[in-house]
Each structure stands twice: as C-alpha cells, then as structure tokens.
mmCIF file of C-alpha atoms in Angstrom:
data_model
loop_
_atom_site.group_PDB
_atom_site.id
_atom_site.type_symbol
_atom_site.label_atom_id
_atom_site.label_comp_id
_atom_site.label_asym_id
_atom_site.label_seq_id
_atom_site.Cartn_x
_atom_site.Cartn_y
_atom_site.Cartn_z
ATOM 1 C CA MET A 25 -4.554 3.807 -2.794
ATOM 2 C CA PRO A 26 -4.665 1.744 0.411
ATOM 3 C CA GLY A 27 -1.834 1.316 2.860
ATOM 4 C CA TYR A 28 0.542 -1.525 3.644
ATOM 5 C CA GLY A 29 -1.248 -4.858 3.578
ATOM 6 C CA GLY A 30 -4.528 -3.093 2.854
ATOM 7 C CA PHE A 31 -6.917 -3.463 -0.010
ATOM 8 C CA GLY A 32 -9.160 -0.975 -1.741
ATOM 9 C CA ASN A 33 -12.451 -2.520 -0.714
ATOM 10 C CA VAL A 34 -12.057 -1.164 2.819
ATOM 11 C CA PHE A 35 -13.034 2.204 1.305
ATOM 12 C CA TYR A 36 -16.187 0.856 -0.365
ATOM 13 C CA ARG A 37 -18.469 3.236 1.550
ATOM 14 C CA PHE A 38 -16.869 6.177 -0.263
ATOM 15 C CA PHE A 39 -17.301 4.754 -3.755
ATOM 16 C CA LYS A 40 -21.020 5.395 -4.317
ATOM 17 C CA PRO A 41 -21.114 9.045 -3.189
ATOM 18 C CA LEU A 42 -17.873 9.834 -5.022
ATOM 19 C CA ALA A 43 -18.956 7.951 -8.163
ATOM 20 C CA SER A 44 -22.091 10.102 -8.373
ATOM 21 C CA LYS A 45 -19.821 13.059 -9.214
ATOM 22 C CA PHE A 46 -16.496 11.565 -10.355
ATOM 23 C CA LYS A 47 -15.027 8.610 -12.158
ATOM 24 C CA VAL A 48 -13.531 6.518 -9.341
ATOM 25 C CA TYR A 49 -10.630 4.083 -9.610
ATOM 26 C CA CYS A 50 -9.669 1.991 -6.617
ATOM 27 C CA VAL A 51 -6.117 0.792 -7.196
ATOM 28 C CA ASP A 52 -4.509 -1.748 -4.896
ATOM 29 C CA THR A 53 -0.781 -1.384 -4.381
ATOM 30 C CA LEU A 54 1.125 -4.148 -6.166
ATOM 31 C CA GLY A 55 1.408 -7.181 -3.921
ATOM 32 C CA PHE A 56 -1.561 -6.223 -1.752
ATOM 33 C CA GLY A 57 -5.312 -6.584 -1.952
ATOM 34 C CA LEU A 58 -6.482 -8.182 -5.164
ATOM 35 C CA SER A 59 -3.404 -7.183 -7.167
ATOM 36 C CA SER A 60 -0.805 -9.623 -8.379
ATOM 37 C CA ARG A 61 2.191 -10.369 -6.192
ATOM 38 C CA ALA A 62 5.242 -8.778 -7.789
ATOM 39 C CA LYS A 63 8.505 -10.675 -7.959
ATOM 40 C CA LEU A 64 10.856 -8.278 -6.235
ATOM 41 C CA LYS A 65 14.547 -8.384 -5.615
ATOM 42 C CA GLU A 66 15.863 -6.941 -2.380
ATOM 43 C CA MET A 67 15.705 -3.147 -2.666
ATOM 44 C CA SER A 68 16.480 -0.145 -0.535
ATOM 45 C CA ALA A 69 13.582 1.818 0.915
ATOM 46 C CA GLN A 70 13.980 4.496 -1.774
ATOM 47 C CA GLU A 71 14.087 1.908 -4.567
ATOM 48 C CA THR A 72 10.906 0.373 -3.164
ATOM 49 C CA VAL A 73 9.119 3.729 -3.145
ATOM 50 C CA ASP A 74 10.316 4.380 -6.703
ATOM 51 C CA TYR A 75 9.014 0.944 -7.719
ATOM 52 C CA PHE A 76 5.512 1.716 -6.386
ATOM 53 C CA VAL A 77 5.504 5.206 -7.930
ATOM 54 C CA GLU A 78 6.599 3.913 -11.327
ATOM 55 C CA SER A 79 4.193 0.956 -11.276
ATOM 56 C CA PHE A 80 1.352 3.407 -10.601
ATOM 57 C CA GLU A 81 2.590 5.630 -13.444
ATOM 58 C CA ALA A 82 2.615 2.615 -15.789
ATOM 59 C CA TRP A 83 -0.997 1.864 -14.769
ATOM 60 C CA ARG A 84 -1.991 5.515 -15.339
ATOM 61 C CA LYS A 85 -0.479 5.458 -18.824
ATOM 62 C CA ALA A 86 -2.145 2.132 -19.646
ATOM 63 C CA ILE A 87 -5.625 3.504 -18.935
ATOM 64 C CA LYS A 88 -4.790 6.889 -20.506
ATOM 65 C CA LEU A 89 -5.654 8.914 -17.408
ATOM 66 C CA GLU A 90 -4.314 12.437 -17.884
ATOM 67 C CA LYS A 91 -5.011 14.357 -14.671
ATOM 68 C CA PHE A 92 -6.695 13.143 -11.510
ATOM 69 C CA ALA A 93 -7.289 13.611 -7.794
ATOM 70 C CA PHE A 94 -5.107 11.173 -5.846
ATOM 71 C CA ALA A 95 -6.146 9.882 -2.410
ATOM 72 C CA GLY A 96 -4.014 7.447 -0.486
ATOM 73 C CA HIS A 97 -3.975 6.051 3.037
ATOM 74 C CA SER A 98 -0.917 5.132 5.137
ATOM 75 C CA LEU A 99 1.732 3.730 2.765
ATOM 76 C CA GLY A 100 -0.635 4.568 -0.113
ATOM 77 C CA GLY A 101 -0.714 8.154 1.160
ATOM 78 C CA TYR A 102 3.057 8.265 1.190
ATOM 79 C CA VAL A 103 3.266 6.809 -2.324
ATOM 80 C CA SER A 104 0.651 9.338 -3.509
ATOM 81 C CA CYS A 105 2.799 12.188 -2.136
ATOM 82 C CA MET A 106 5.952 10.817 -3.785
ATOM 83 C CA TYR A 107 4.017 10.384 -7.037
ATOM 84 C CA ALA A 108 2.746 13.979 -6.880
ATOM 85 C CA LEU A 109 6.294 15.257 -6.302
ATOM 86 C CA LYS A 110 7.584 13.380 -9.343
ATOM 87 C CA TYR A 111 4.562 13.939 -11.630
ATOM 88 C CA PRO A 112 2.925 17.200 -10.434
ATOM 89 C CA GLU A 113 1.361 17.800 -13.853
ATOM 90 C CA ARG A 114 -0.758 14.634 -13.394
ATOM 91 C CA VAL A 115 -2.233 15.371 -9.951
ATOM 92 C CA SER A 116 -5.011 17.962 -9.713
ATOM 93 C CA THR A 117 -5.735 17.320 -6.037
ATOM 94 C CA LEU A 118 -3.745 15.376 -3.466
ATOM 95 C CA LEU A 119 -5.469 13.811 -0.465
ATOM 96 C CA PRO A 120 -2.949 11.934 1.688
ATOM 97 C CA MET A 121 -4.662 10.274 4.647
ATOM 98 C CA SER A 122 -2.205 9.493 7.454
ATOM 99 C CA PRO A 123 0.713 9.148 5.030
ATOM 100 C CA VAL A 124 3.474 6.957 6.420
ATOM 101 C CA GLY A 125 6.704 5.942 4.758
ATOM 102 C CA LEU A 126 10.366 5.669 5.591
ATOM 103 C CA THR A 127 13.295 6.088 3.259
ATOM 104 C CA ASP A 128 16.189 6.394 5.701
ATOM 105 C CA PRO A 129 17.218 4.204 8.626
ATOM 106 C CA ILE A 130 15.599 5.322 11.875
ATOM 107 C CA GLY A 131 18.165 6.944 14.152
ATOM 108 C CA GLY A 132 20.904 5.947 11.717
ATOM 109 C CA LYS A 133 20.258 2.250 12.430
ATOM 110 C CA ASN A 134 19.286 -0.311 9.831
ATOM 111 C CA PHE A 135 16.550 -2.872 10.434
ATOM 112 C CA GLU A 136 18.893 -5.591 11.704
ATOM 113 C CA GLU A 137 20.276 -3.237 14.374
ATOM 114 C CA ARG A 138 16.789 -2.140 15.424
ATOM 115 C CA PHE A 139 15.596 -5.771 15.445
ATOM 116 C CA LYS A 140 18.221 -6.693 18.058
ATOM 117 C CA GLU A 141 16.926 -3.891 20.310
ATOM 118 C CA MET A 142 13.244 -4.907 20.077
ATOM 119 C CA SER A 143 11.439 -6.645 22.906
ATOM 120 C CA PHE A 144 11.066 -10.408 22.718
ATOM 121 C CA PHE A 145 7.407 -10.125 21.656
ATOM 122 C CA LYS A 146 8.113 -7.615 18.869
ATOM 123 C CA ARG A 147 10.926 -9.826 17.553
ATOM 124 C CA GLN A 148 8.577 -12.831 17.501
ATOM 125 C CA ALA A 149 5.868 -10.818 15.713
ATOM 126 C CA MET A 150 8.416 -9.654 13.124
ATOM 127 C CA LYS A 151 9.562 -13.258 12.586
ATOM 128 C CA ILE A 152 5.956 -14.302 11.927
ATOM 129 C CA VAL A 153 5.434 -11.431 9.477
ATOM 130 C CA LYS A 154 8.695 -12.306 7.697
ATOM 131 C CA ALA A 155 7.726 -16.002 7.483
ATOM 132 C CA LEU A 156 4.291 -15.129 6.063
ATOM 133 C CA TRP A 157 5.864 -12.677 3.600
ATOM 134 C CA SER A 158 8.277 -15.354 2.371
ATOM 135 C CA LYS A 159 5.245 -17.554 1.667
ATOM 136 C CA LYS A 160 3.669 -14.636 -0.242
ATOM 137 C CA ILE A 161 1.018 -13.972 2.413
ATOM 138 C CA VAL A 162 0.104 -10.419 3.472
ATOM 139 C CA ALA A 163 -2.570 -9.184 5.866
ATOM 140 C CA SER A 164 -5.240 -8.705 3.202
ATOM 141 C CA ASP A 165 -4.838 -12.339 2.081
ATOM 142 C CA PHE A 166 -6.656 -13.452 5.217
ATOM 143 C CA VAL A 167 -9.674 -11.378 4.238
ATOM 144 C CA LYS A 168 -9.732 -12.138 0.520
ATOM 145 C CA ARG A 169 -9.285 -15.872 1.178
ATOM 146 C CA ALA A 170 -12.141 -15.919 3.638
ATOM 147 C CA PRO A 171 -15.266 -14.569 1.867
ATOM 148 C CA THR A 172 -17.443 -15.071 4.936
ATOM 149 C CA LEU A 173 -15.105 -13.037 7.111
ATOM 150 C CA SER A 174 -14.767 -10.451 4.353
ATOM 151 C CA GLY A 175 -18.543 -10.053 4.093
ATOM 152 C CA TRP A 176 -18.846 -9.765 7.861
ATOM 153 C CA LEU A 177 -16.114 -7.095 8.054
ATOM 154 C CA PHE A 178 -17.820 -5.039 5.340
ATOM 155 C CA LYS A 179 -21.178 -5.458 7.075
ATOM 156 C CA ILE A 180 -19.891 -4.036 10.371
ATOM 157 C CA GLY A 181 -17.971 -1.299 8.591
ATOM 158 C CA LEU A 182 -14.353 -2.374 9.135
#
C-alpha cells in the first residue's frame, strides 16, 4: 500500500520478482492513485485511520483473501500496522516501510494552531494543497493525468 498521495505503480520494479513466487496485489489507498475518490465527511485523525483500515478490510473480504503478507510505505505503512493490530489473524508478515501517521495533535496543538506558527512559505504551500484537495486533486493526479510524464518517471526509476 503506497503512502499519502502515492500510487502503487511506483513499486512496479518489485512486481515481477515478487510475482514469480507470490500472488501480488497492489492496492491504492482510497482517494489516491487510480482508486476512486471517496466522499468523506470531516473526521478526526483516528476516524480517518479507521476508515482506511476498514476500507482495506472490505476489499480483503470482497476478494476472499484469508491471510497475506502486508507491505506499506509511509501512510500505507502506518495503515498496514494499524490493520495488523486490529486483524492479526489476517497478516502473516508485516513489512512497514517508513511508516508515518499521526493520531494526536502534535505538542497538544491542533492543525489551526500549528498553521498560525508556520513560516509564510509553509502556510502558502498548505493553502495550495488545501485548494487542490478541495478540487479533488492529489499529488498522484499529476502523474496519472500526464501519461508522457508518467512513462518518463517510470523509465528513470522514480
């Protein structure tokens, strides 16, 4: 499972060697990569994590996958860990790669408080990200909407 804004195809170099020995599924996190964009209400960090864990569990049930090795990167690594904690009987091997996720406010401050303390440039970058998000655009959209760029990135190994 890829991280925030990522998509599974960035791991394409691993597919062939792994597929020679295992059945490989590359699952994009809902809202990222080639997956559909979920209609979400505003949720707490924990509710968001639960949403991703439960959406993955629904996918697992739909394809009737009983037990599996779970690899995830960044946010996907964090979700894979949270999934393994909730459904340990389903995960034979866990491979979190740089797992990152937050469920509590940093330093006891919520995002709005931290936003006020950010430098001018960070605040502007966050405003751009928020504007793109409101238009249902995430980082991977730039790649999937630009096949030439996508092909070039895969060719150079990014």
